[in-house]
Amino acid sequence: MLAKRIIPCLDVAGGRVVKGTSFVQLRDSGDPVELAHLYYQEGADEVVMLDITATAEERHTVTDIVENISENVFVPLAVGGGIRSIDDVRRLLLSGADKVCINTAALLNPTLVSKSADKFGSQSIVVAIDAKRIGRAKQAQWEVYICAGQRATGTEATAWAKRAVELGAGEILLTSIDADGHRAGYDIELTRAVSETVTVPVIASGGAGSMEDLRRALVSGKADAVIAASIFHYGICSILEAKEYLAKRGVAIRI
Amino acid sequence: MIAIVDYGAGNVRSVSNAIAKLGHQATVTSEPGEVANAKAIIVPGVGSAADAMANLRALKLAESIKQWIAEGRPFLGVCIGLQILLTVSEEGGWCECLGIIPGRVRRLPRGLKVPHMGWNQVKQKVSHPVFDGIPDGASFYFLHSYYVEPADRSLVIGETEYGIPVCSVIAAGNLIATQFHPEKSGETGLKIYENFIRLATAHIYQ
């Protein structure tokens, strides 16, 4: 049976993993290469790295980091942040990334998704969607935000997810802006709405605060994979503990 | 020397990283001459079978690979590197493949999430040295939308359930090919490369 995936996420700025100040006390270092390797050894099914500053001069730092991670991490590596062109996609894939996550540029320039999928295959193109709940209607809806959650687009999230798949996305990385950073659980309704709309795998992101949150996103939210950052970075649980917790409760997991 | 065949559709870096991790050296090449001089070859692959075939033909590697396998030399195909061995692929409107293993490449059935992406278990249909040290039912990383249907089912040594039984490992003499990506399947995946290299080396000194 296909296992649900548990994916740690490394937010990188200036060549260091950020998110969480007590981080450094819990782990030896905020070095993305060391952390990716540590998570790999703990049983991560995949590793996601997001370049959250994504300035031009840091681009090369990120390429170097990707090269270094891929030398010792033998699970898939997805990389995102500031990808705007086919050249950006190519450079990351050649550096050792298996997938790239395209967010803002996908919405502003949908042909980037179709061209990248044609050139490199859908399996390497992840469209990342940041969504925020709108209105209080009985039928919940979510609006897509771009530019790191700063800009509303007026686009409805499930419709955009469907369109992204038609364009060639092989996977959707779905982040709830409302839930992100609160450690109070994923937006289950959003996750389920998108999972039931698209025919490709959906990775739920934003809000994990406990192992039970992971289980709910996978079972009630019907996600194929979950991303978590804080709970692993802060040592609330290790990846292995989370996987054992889920497996014990009947979730298909690779231990 | 182990040659990793680079035809523009492979994740060659991941494969060469895996070989390096095991303490072996591999050359990444797209030169038919260099391929012919290797002791063992690995044909990786991501993307589409149609593109892979077009590139292999353009680089004159299609014939090299056919000849290599006809001579019974050690061959490891990964993902698209498995699919191109069959006769035809449904991908891109029934594209003609190498025809080394009679059979077809079909699209995964509707109703399932496609691509089949993630970790899934491989049932070992027969005991084979490529599985040495790997428990039956171990998980590997899959990423594909098409699957192989060889006419001769006895070549299928590993099978994986994804709505239907999917052929995940094929063996025919010194040819081994996997649908999953051993280079992305953690320590268990590295074991596949280690076993292949050991078998290839044994073959060389036979």
Tab-separated table of C-alpha atoms in Angstrom:
chain	number	residue	atom	x	y	z
A	1	MET	CA	0.000	0.000	0.000
A	2	LEU	CA	1.207	3.499	-0.817
A	3	ALA	CA	2.455	5.138	2.387
A	4	LYS	CA	1.538	8.632	3.527
A	5	ARG	CA	4.630	10.824	3.536
A	6	ILE	CA	6.068	12.785	6.467
A	7	ILE	CA	8.102	15.719	5.233
A	8	PRO	CA	10.203	18.122	7.290
A	9	CYS	CA	10.497	21.577	5.817
A	10	LEU	CA	13.590	23.740	6.028
A	11	ASP	CA	12.987	27.456	5.596
A	12	VAL	CA	16.325	28.894	4.583
A	13	ALA	CA	17.448	32.516	4.662
A	14	GLY	CA	21.001	33.626	4.119
A	15	GLY	CA	22.156	30.033	3.973
A	16	ARG	CA	20.740	29.140	7.410
A	17	VAL	CA	17.591	27.401	8.526
A	18	VAL	CA	15.260	29.904	10.177
A	19	LYS	CA	11.916	29.521	11.951
A	20	GLY	CA	12.125	29.260	15.665
A	21	THR	CA	14.627	30.908	17.945
A	22	SER	CA	15.111	28.061	20.398
A	23	PHE	CA	16.041	25.963	17.433
A	24	VAL	CA	19.781	26.359	17.908
A	25	GLN	CA	19.608	25.051	21.459
A	26	LEU	CA	17.871	21.879	20.389
A	27	ARG	CA	19.978	21.050	17.409
A	28	ASP	CA	23.667	21.569	16.956
A	29	SER	CA	23.160	23.928	14.124
A	30	GLY	CA	20.837	25.652	11.749
A	31	ASP	CA	22.916	24.429	8.853
A	32	PRO	CA	20.473	23.155	6.213
A	33	VAL	CA	22.866	20.478	4.965
A	34	GLU	CA	23.340	18.988	8.443
A	35	LEU	CA	19.659	19.221	9.268
A	36	ALA	CA	18.529	17.629	6.050
A	37	HIS	CA	20.891	14.746	6.761
A	38	LEU	CA	19.684	14.422	10.333
A	39	TYR	CA	16.053	14.292	9.217
A	40	TYR	CA	16.963	11.783	6.524
A	41	GLN	CA	18.498	9.532	9.163
A	42	GLU	CA	15.419	9.929	11.356
A	43	GLY	CA	13.232	8.579	8.550
A	44	ALA	CA	11.981	11.603	6.616
A	45	ASP	CA	10.175	10.388	3.496
A	46	GLU	CA	11.184	13.470	1.602
A	47	VAL	CA	12.777	16.833	2.409
A	48	VAL	CA	11.471	20.238	1.365
A	49	MET	CA	13.685	23.301	1.395
A	50	LEU	CA	12.228	26.748	0.829
A	51	ASP	CA	14.458	29.708	0.156
A	52	ILE	CA	12.448	32.382	1.922
A	53	THR	CA	14.592	35.353	1.029
A	54	ALA	CA	15.219	34.289	-2.525
A	55	THR	CA	17.240	37.292	-3.584
A	56	ALA	CA	19.367	37.121	-6.665
A	57	GLU	CA	22.678	36.967	-4.827
A	58	GLU	CA	21.477	34.180	-2.578
A	59	ARG	CA	20.430	32.055	-5.519
A	60	HIS	CA	23.869	30.565	-5.846
A	61	THR	CA	24.079	29.841	-2.140
A	62	VAL	CA	20.901	27.847	-2.502
A	63	THR	CA	22.231	25.912	-5.482
A	64	ASP	CA	25.316	25.026	-3.421
A	65	ILE	CA	23.157	23.917	-0.502
A	66	VAL	CA	21.055	21.730	-2.799
A	67	GLU	CA	24.209	20.127	-4.215
A	68	ASN	CA	25.552	19.446	-0.739
A	69	ILE	CA	22.278	18.045	0.589
A	70	SER	CA	21.851	15.699	-2.364
A	71	GLU	CA	25.255	14.122	-1.780
A	72	ASN	CA	24.131	12.506	1.454
A	73	VAL	CA	20.342	12.514	1.454
A	74	PHE	CA	18.838	9.632	-0.506
A	75	VAL	CA	15.187	10.586	-0.381
A	76	PRO	CA	13.488	13.074	-2.696
A	77	LEU	CA	14.371	16.713	-2.264
A	78	ALA	CA	11.944	19.465	-3.258
A	79	VAL	CA	13.173	23.043	-3.442
A	80	GLY	CA	11.186	26.254	-3.737
A	81	GLY	CA	11.327	29.986	-3.279
A	82	GLY	CA	11.590	32.686	-5.902
A	83	ILE	CA	11.479	30.397	-8.942
A	84	ARG	CA	10.568	32.565	-11.916
A	85	SER	CA	11.950	31.019	-15.067
A	86	ILE	CA	12.681	27.745	-16.822
A	87	ASP	CA	16.347	28.467	-16.139
A	88	ASP	CA	15.660	28.615	-12.399
A	89	VAL	CA	13.910	25.241	-12.635
A	90	ARG	CA	16.703	23.700	-14.693
A	91	ARG	CA	19.444	24.971	-12.389
A	92	LEU	CA	17.817	23.522	-9.296
A	93	LEU	CA	17.100	20.152	-10.920
A	94	LEU	CA	20.684	19.926	-12.159
A	95	SER	CA	21.938	20.785	-8.671
A	96	GLY	CA	20.235	17.709	-7.271
A	97	ALA	CA	16.663	18.792	-6.518
A	98	ASP	CA	14.096	16.193	-7.583
A	99	LYS	CA	11.204	18.610	-7.595
A	100	VAL	CA	10.763	22.355	-7.641
A	101	CYS	CA	7.927	24.211	-5.922
A	102	ILE	CA	6.561	27.139	-7.900
A	103	ASN	CA	4.213	29.539	-6.148
A	104	THR	CA	3.867	33.222	-7.161
A	105	ALA	CA	5.264	32.763	-10.665
A	106	ALA	CA	2.833	29.913	-11.359
A	107	LEU	CA	-0.151	32.174	-10.797
A	108	LEU	CA	1.290	35.208	-12.557
A	109	ASN	CA	2.717	33.216	-15.431
A	110	PRO	CA	0.878	29.880	-15.812
A	111	THR	CA	2.852	28.959	-18.926
A	112	LEU	CA	5.902	28.560	-16.668
A	113	VAL	CA	4.131	25.527	-15.173
A	114	SER	CA	3.168	24.018	-18.522
A	115	LYS	CA	6.559	24.688	-20.105
A	116	SER	CA	8.434	23.289	-17.104
A	117	ALA	CA	6.207	20.209	-17.016
A	118	ASP	CA	6.745	19.630	-20.747
A	119	LYS	CA	10.479	20.027	-20.403
A	120	PHE	CA	11.181	18.217	-17.143
A	121	GLY	CA	8.057	16.107	-16.593
A	122	SER	CA	5.088	16.739	-14.307
A	123	GLN	CA	6.688	14.627	-11.604
A	124	SER	CA	9.257	17.346	-10.947
A	125	ILE	CA	6.827	20.267	-10.858
A	126	VAL	CA	5.037	21.078	-7.616
A	127	VAL	CA	2.671	24.034	-7.560
A	128	ALA	CA	2.646	25.614	-4.109
A	129	ILE	CA	-0.553	27.361	-3.083
A	130	ASP	CA	-0.910	29.675	-0.073
A	131	ALA	CA	-4.604	30.016	0.770
A	132	LYS	CA	-6.646	32.042	3.229
A	133	ARG	CA	-10.238	31.401	4.313
A	134	ILE	CA	-12.726	33.964	3.061
A	135	GLY	CA	-16.245	34.842	4.168
A	136	ARG	CA	-18.377	33.012	6.645
A	137	ALA	CA	-20.663	31.289	4.226
A	138	LYS	CA	-21.757	27.739	5.009
A	139	GLN	CA	-19.780	26.658	1.982
A	140	ALA	CA	-16.216	27.494	3.006
A	141	GLN	CA	-13.960	29.103	0.414
A	142	TRP	CA	-10.324	30.022	0.287
A	143	GLU	CA	-8.497	32.711	-1.613
A	144	VAL	CA	-5.032	32.284	-3.090
A	145	TYR	CA	-2.357	34.695	-1.888
A	146	ILE	CA	0.994	35.237	-3.571
A	147	CYS	CA	4.277	37.003	-2.763
A	148	ALA	CA	4.749	35.119	0.530
A	149	GLY	CA	1.145	35.701	1.568
A	150	GLN	CA	1.306	39.442	1.024
A	151	ARG	CA	-0.890	39.806	-2.018
A	152	ALA	CA	-4.479	38.644	-2.476
A	153	THR	CA	-5.307	37.409	-5.952
A	154	GLY	CA	-9.081	37.046	-6.002
A	155	THR	CA	-8.547	33.460	-7.198
A	156	GLU	CA	-10.333	30.634	-5.401
A	157	ALA	CA	-7.945	27.954	-4.136
A	158	THR	CA	-9.626	24.720	-5.294
A	159	ALA	CA	-10.190	26.192	-8.770
A	160	TRP	CA	-6.545	27.221	-8.970
A	161	ALA	CA	-5.376	23.798	-7.776
A	162	LYS	CA	-7.444	22.146	-10.506
A	163	ARG	CA	-6.074	24.541	-13.115
A	164	ALA	CA	-2.500	23.983	-11.909
A	165	VAL	CA	-2.902	20.245	-12.436
A	166	GLU	CA	-4.291	20.834	-15.931
A	167	LEU	CA	-1.222	22.959	-16.631
A	168	GLY	CA	1.006	20.060	-15.629
A	169	ALA	CA	1.646	20.207	-11.884
A	170	GLY	CA	2.429	16.715	-10.593
A	171	GLU	CA	1.717	17.612	-6.992
A	172	ILE	CA	0.132	20.417	-4.944
A	173	LEU	CA	1.812	21.844	-1.845
A	174	LEU	CA	-1.041	23.480	0.034
A	175	THR	CA	-0.375	25.918	2.875
A	176	SER	CA	-3.068	27.470	5.022
A	177	ILE	CA	-2.049	31.039	5.823
A	178	ASP	CA	-4.575	31.087	8.689
A	179	ALA	CA	-3.101	28.017	10.335
A	180	ASP	CA	0.579	28.548	9.546
A	181	GLY	CA	2.768	29.102	12.575
A	182	HIS	CA	-0.084	28.643	15.097
A	183	ARG	CA	0.643	25.002	15.883
A	184	ALA	CA	-3.082	24.445	16.379
A	185	GLY	CA	-3.577	21.987	13.529
A	186	TYR	CA	-3.864	22.089	9.752
A	187	ASP	CA	-6.894	23.585	8.005
A	188	ILE	CA	-8.585	20.221	7.532
A	189	GLU	CA	-11.475	21.533	5.455
A	190	LEU	CA	-9.158	23.268	3.016
A	191	THR	CA	-6.945	20.197	2.762
A	192	ARG	CA	-9.893	17.914	2.102
A	193	ALA	CA	-11.467	20.315	-0.407
A	194	VAL	CA	-8.285	20.410	-2.502
A	195	SER	CA	-7.490	16.685	-2.085
A	196	GLU	CA	-10.937	15.791	-3.351
A	197	THR	CA	-10.666	18.191	-6.285
A	198	VAL	CA	-7.355	17.177	-7.834
A	199	THR	CA	-6.079	13.871	-9.172
A	200	VAL	CA	-2.468	14.399	-8.084
A	201	PRO	CA	-1.018	14.062	-4.579
A	202	VAL	CA	-1.600	16.902	-2.105
A	203	ILE	CA	0.884	17.885	0.589
A	204	ALA	CA	-0.754	19.653	3.539
A	205	SER	CA	1.233	22.388	5.224
A	206	GLY	CA	0.763	24.943	7.950
A	207	GLY	CA	-0.333	24.476	11.531
A	208	ALA	CA	1.143	21.191	12.757
A	209	GLY	CA	1.509	21.368	16.526
A	210	SER	CA	1.233	17.719	17.486
A	211	MET	CA	1.411	14.197	16.103
A	212	GLU	CA	-2.390	14.045	16.217
A	213	ASP	CA	-2.509	17.073	13.887
A	214	LEU	CA	-0.520	15.091	11.330
A	215	ARG	CA	-2.945	12.187	11.632
A	216	ARG	CA	-5.994	14.418	11.169
A	217	ALA	CA	-4.587	16.050	8.027
A	218	LEU	CA	-3.811	12.623	6.532
A	219	VAL	CA	-7.055	10.914	7.545
A	220	SER	CA	-9.756	13.623	7.757
A	221	GLY	CA	-8.012	15.976	5.371
A	222	LYS	CA	-7.221	13.131	2.924
A	223	ALA	CA	-3.753	14.569	2.312
A	224	ASP	CA	-1.137	12.303	0.723
A	225	ALA	CA	1.675	13.892	2.683
A	226	VAL	CA	2.176	16.368	5.499
A	227	ILE	CA	4.808	19.016	5.941
A	228	ALA	CA	5.862	20.062	9.403
A	229	ALA	CA	8.614	22.375	10.529
A	230	SER	CA	8.257	23.578	14.115
A	231	ILE	CA	7.307	20.268	15.716
A	232	PHE	CA	10.480	18.685	14.387
A	233	HIS	CA	12.709	21.736	14.782
A	234	TYR	CA	11.566	22.360	18.368
A	235	GLY	CA	11.836	18.704	19.227
A	236	ILE	CA	8.141	18.259	20.110
A	237	CYS	CA	8.584	14.887	18.469
A	238	SER	CA	11.130	13.266	16.219
A	239	ILE	CA	10.181	12.098	12.758
A	240	LEU	CA	10.449	8.490	13.897
A	241	GLU	CA	8.157	9.124	16.886
A	242	ALA	CA	5.594	10.763	14.620
A	243	LYS	CA	5.734	7.843	12.206
A	244	GLU	CA	5.358	5.272	14.966
A	245	TYR	CA	2.406	7.225	16.379
A	246	LEU	CA	0.691	7.245	12.982
A	247	ALA	CA	1.459	3.618	12.170
A	248	LYS	CA	0.021	2.517	15.530
A	249	ARG	CA	-3.212	4.272	14.597
A	250	GLY	CA	-3.567	2.511	11.288
A	251	VAL	CA	-2.098	5.122	8.938
A	252	ALA	CA	-0.023	3.571	6.145
A	253	ILE	CA	3.498	4.707	6.993
A	254	ARG	CA	7.006	3.649	6.022
A	255	ILE	CA	8.943	2.962	9.199
B	1	MET	CA	34.219	1.349	-14.763
B	2	ILE	CA	30.511	1.851	-14.216
B	3	ALA	CA	28.885	4.164	-16.761
B	4	ILE	CA	25.773	6.151	-15.975
B	5	VAL	CA	24.153	6.841	-19.313
B	6	ASP	CA	23.234	10.517	-19.606
B	7	TYR	CA	20.672	11.120	-22.327
B	8	GLY	CA	19.223	14.334	-20.988
B	9	ALA	CA	16.256	12.742	-19.258
B	10	GLY	CA	17.929	11.191	-16.293
B	11	ASN	CA	18.520	12.318	-12.736
B	12	VAL	CA	22.144	11.389	-13.243
B	13	ARG	CA	23.428	13.417	-10.326
B	14	SER	CA	21.292	11.495	-7.816
B	15	VAL	CA	22.469	8.191	-9.230
B	16	SER	CA	26.126	9.173	-9.246
B	17	ASN	CA	25.771	10.466	-5.667
B	18	ALA	CA	24.403	7.066	-4.653
B	19	ILE	CA	27.257	5.195	-6.362
B	20	ALA	CA	29.798	7.562	-4.774
B	21	LYS	CA	28.227	6.985	-1.354
B	22	LEU	CA	28.888	3.269	-1.805
B	23	GLY	CA	32.545	4.012	-2.446
B	24	HIS	CA	32.506	3.279	-6.174
B	25	GLN	CA	33.328	5.476	-9.093
B	26	ALA	CA	30.992	6.024	-11.968
B	27	THR	CA	31.402	7.971	-15.170
B	28	VAL	CA	28.496	9.963	-16.480
B	29	THR	CA	28.551	9.774	-20.245
B	30	SER	CA	26.495	10.183	-23.387
B	31	GLU	CA	29.193	8.799	-25.699
B	32	PRO	CA	28.335	5.429	-27.299
B	33	GLY	CA	32.068	4.597	-27.376
B	34	GLU	CA	32.511	5.217	-23.685
B	35	VAL	CA	29.378	3.249	-22.901
B	36	ALA	CA	30.705	0.279	-24.891
B	37	ASN	CA	33.934	0.274	-22.863
B	38	ALA	CA	32.210	0.246	-19.469
B	39	LYS	CA	32.026	-2.842	-17.263
B	40	ALA	CA	28.432	-2.162	-16.250
B	41	ILE	CA	25.907	0.450	-17.236
B	42	ILE	CA	23.093	2.184	-15.418
B	43	VAL	CA	20.308	3.861	-17.382
B	44	PRO	CA	18.405	6.188	-15.055
B	45	GLY	CA	15.465	8.274	-16.063
B	46	VAL	CA	12.737	10.660	-15.180
B	47	GLY	CA	10.221	12.308	-17.498
B	48	SER	CA	8.540	10.647	-20.454
B	49	ALA	CA	9.440	7.477	-22.350
B	50	ALA	CA	8.800	9.220	-25.675
B	51	ASP	CA	11.334	11.973	-24.884
B	52	ALA	CA	13.792	9.420	-23.557
B	53	MET	CA	13.560	7.362	-26.765
B	54	ALA	CA	13.952	10.452	-28.956
B	55	ASN	CA	17.063	11.482	-27.023
B	56	LEU	CA	18.561	7.976	-27.049
B	57	ARG	CA	18.111	7.780	-30.814
B	58	ALA	CA	19.518	11.264	-31.402
B	59	LEU	CA	22.607	10.404	-29.343
B	60	LYS	CA	22.955	7.003	-31.079
B	61	LEU	CA	22.649	5.339	-27.711
B	62	ALA	CA	19.576	3.258	-28.546
B	63	GLU	CA	21.641	0.813	-30.607
B	64	SER	CA	24.467	0.789	-28.042
B	65	ILE	CA	22.068	-0.219	-25.296
B	66	LYS	CA	20.434	-2.913	-27.432
B	67	GLN	CA	23.788	-4.384	-28.317
B	68	TRP	CA	24.972	-4.170	-24.714
B	69	ILE	CA	22.018	-6.164	-23.473
B	70	ALA	CA	22.230	-8.633	-26.399
B	71	GLU	CA	25.796	-9.368	-25.272
B	72	GLY	CA	24.496	-10.162	-21.795
B	73	ARG	CA	26.530	-7.469	-20.071
B	74	PRO	CA	25.456	-6.058	-16.670
B	75	PHE	CA	22.659	-3.547	-17.039
B	76	LEU	CA	20.572	-1.663	-14.485
B	77	GLY	CA	17.583	0.379	-15.652
B	78	VAL	CA	15.687	2.735	-13.368
B	79	CYS	CA	12.136	4.019	-13.934
B	80	ILE	CA	12.136	5.288	-17.541
B	81	GLY	CA	15.293	3.161	-17.887
B	82	LEU	CA	12.981	0.165	-17.329
B	83	GLN	CA	10.080	1.353	-19.493
B	84	ILE	CA	12.198	1.958	-22.604
B	85	LEU	CA	13.186	-1.734	-22.612
B	86	LEU	CA	9.691	-2.813	-23.684
B	87	THR	CA	8.196	-2.869	-27.172
B	88	VAL	CA	5.842	0.109	-27.052
B	89	SER	CA	4.631	2.692	-24.559
B	90	GLU	CA	1.158	4.176	-24.408
B	91	GLU	CA	2.799	7.452	-23.396
B	92	GLY	CA	2.749	10.015	-26.185
B	93	GLY	CA	0.440	7.878	-28.366
B	94	TRP	CA	2.103	4.439	-28.408
B	95	CYS	CA	5.715	5.348	-28.887
B	96	GLU	CA	8.077	2.655	-30.052
B	97	CYS	CA	10.662	1.645	-27.453
B	98	LEU	CA	13.761	-0.573	-27.601
B	99	GLY	CA	11.839	-3.856	-27.837
B	100	ILE	CA	14.342	-5.781	-25.732
B	101	ILE	CA	11.620	-7.138	-23.459
B	102	PRO	CA	8.432	-7.974	-25.383
B	103	GLY	CA	5.455	-6.213	-23.865
B	104	ARG	CA	3.770	-2.875	-23.391
B	105	VAL	CA	3.954	0.157	-21.119
B	106	ARG	CA	0.456	1.186	-20.004
B	107	ARG	CA	-0.980	4.199	-18.203
B	108	LEU	CA	-1.988	3.577	-14.586
B	109	PRO	CA	-5.773	3.118	-14.393
B	110	ARG	CA	-8.112	6.065	-13.841
B	111	GLY	CA	-9.545	6.475	-10.395
B	112	LEU	CA	-6.123	6.344	-8.762
B	113	LYS	CA	-3.983	9.346	-7.998
B	114	VAL	CA	-1.548	9.596	-10.874
B	115	PRO	CA	1.427	9.882	-10.743
B	116	HIS	CA	1.905	7.008	-8.326
B	117	MET	CA	4.128	9.059	-6.064
B	118	GLY	CA	5.684	8.023	-2.799
B	119	TRP	CA	6.837	5.008	-0.827
B	120	ASN	CA	5.304	1.662	-1.613
B	121	GLN	CA	6.154	-1.936	-0.808
B	122	VAL	CA	7.866	-4.376	-3.126
B	123	LYS	CA	6.819	-7.999	-2.837
B	124	GLN	CA	9.678	-10.259	-3.861
B	125	LYS	CA	8.147	-12.829	-6.236
B	126	VAL	CA	11.292	-14.900	-6.346
B	127	SER	CA	14.498	-14.879	-4.408
B	128	HIS	CA	17.099	-12.979	-6.420
B	129	PRO	CA	20.580	-11.737	-5.449
B	130	VAL	CA	19.582	-8.132	-6.215
B	131	PHE	CA	17.342	-8.386	-3.127
B	132	ASP	CA	20.168	-9.614	-0.859
B	133	GLY	CA	19.855	-7.968	2.546
B	134	ILE	CA	16.486	-6.430	1.682
B	135	PRO	CA	13.431	-7.747	3.510
B	136	ASP	CA	10.417	-8.892	1.491
B	137	GLY	CA	7.872	-6.062	1.465
B	138	ALA	CA	10.463	-3.306	1.968
B	139	SER	CA	9.402	0.160	0.769
B	140	PHE	CA	10.902	2.060	-2.131
B	141	TYR	CA	10.199	5.461	-3.650
B	142	PHE	CA	7.990	5.426	-6.745
B	143	LEU	CA	7.250	8.247	-9.125
B	144	HIS	CA	5.536	7.238	-12.347
B	145	SER	CA	2.332	7.453	-14.370
B	146	TYR	CA	2.951	4.434	-16.636
B	147	TYR	CA	3.796	0.846	-15.766
B	148	VAL	CA	5.311	-2.086	-17.636
B	149	GLU	CA	3.447	-5.204	-18.735
B	150	PRO	CA	6.026	-7.714	-19.982
B	151	ALA	CA	4.568	-10.550	-22.052
B	152	ASP	CA	6.702	-13.019	-20.100
B	153	ARG	CA	5.479	-12.659	-16.505
B	154	SER	CA	8.308	-14.859	-15.247
B	155	LEU	CA	10.642	-11.884	-15.707
B	156	VAL	CA	8.768	-10.014	-12.965
B	157	ILE	CA	10.724	-10.563	-9.737
B	158	GLY	CA	9.185	-7.690	-7.728
B	159	GLU	CA	5.591	-6.536	-7.620
B	160	THR	CA	3.835	-3.586	-5.968
B	161	GLU	CA	0.162	-3.018	-5.238
B	162	TYR	CA	-1.278	0.277	-6.465
B	163	GLY	CA	-4.892	-0.463	-7.262
B	164	ILE	CA	-3.532	-3.166	-9.539
B	165	PRO	CA	-0.398	-5.292	-9.178
B	166	VAL	CA	2.369	-3.183	-10.738
B	167	CYS	CA	5.577	-4.795	-11.955
B	168	SER	CA	8.280	-3.070	-9.937
B	169	VAL	CA	11.397	-5.155	-10.654
B	170	ILE	CA	12.402	-7.135	-13.727
B	171	ALA	CA	15.347	-9.480	-14.094
B	172	ALA	CA	16.572	-11.305	-17.191
B	173	GLY	CA	20.084	-12.669	-16.928
B	174	ASN	CA	22.420	-9.770	-16.251
B	175	LEU	CA	19.668	-7.258	-16.869
B	176	ILE	CA	17.921	-5.799	-13.838
B	177	ALA	CA	15.466	-2.925	-13.953
B	178	THR	CA	13.319	-1.233	-11.336
B	179	GLN	CA	10.235	0.964	-11.647
B	180	PHE	CA	11.064	2.707	-8.364
B	181	HIS	CA	14.034	4.988	-7.738
B	182	PRO	CA	16.636	3.163	-5.605
B	183	GLU	CA	18.688	6.394	-5.413
B	184	LYS	CA	15.738	8.031	-3.636
B	185	SER	CA	14.793	5.068	-1.464
B	186	GLY	CA	17.103	5.605	1.486
B	187	GLU	CA	19.479	2.906	2.729
B	188	THR	CA	17.297	0.125	1.285
B	189	GLY	CA	17.594	1.706	-2.135
B	190	LEU	CA	21.380	2.018	-1.854
B	191	LYS	CA	21.418	-1.726	-1.163
B	192	ILE	CA	19.972	-2.330	-4.652
B	193	TYR	CA	22.909	-0.443	-6.198
B	194	GLU	CA	25.359	-2.260	-3.938
B	195	ASN	CA	23.916	-5.626	-4.961
B	196	PHE	CA	23.939	-4.698	-8.639
B	197	ILE	CA	27.568	-3.584	-8.488
B	198	ARG	CA	28.520	-6.774	-6.655
B	199	LEU	CA	26.737	-8.907	-9.269
B	200	ALA	CA	28.234	-6.886	-12.112
B	201	THR	CA	31.710	-7.298	-10.654
B	202	ALA	CA	31.216	-11.041	-10.188
B	203	HIS	CA	30.124	-11.236	-13.815
B	204	ILE	CA	33.273	-9.420	-14.931
B	205	TYR	CA	35.556	-11.889	-13.170
B	206	GLN	CA	33.629	-14.990	-14.198
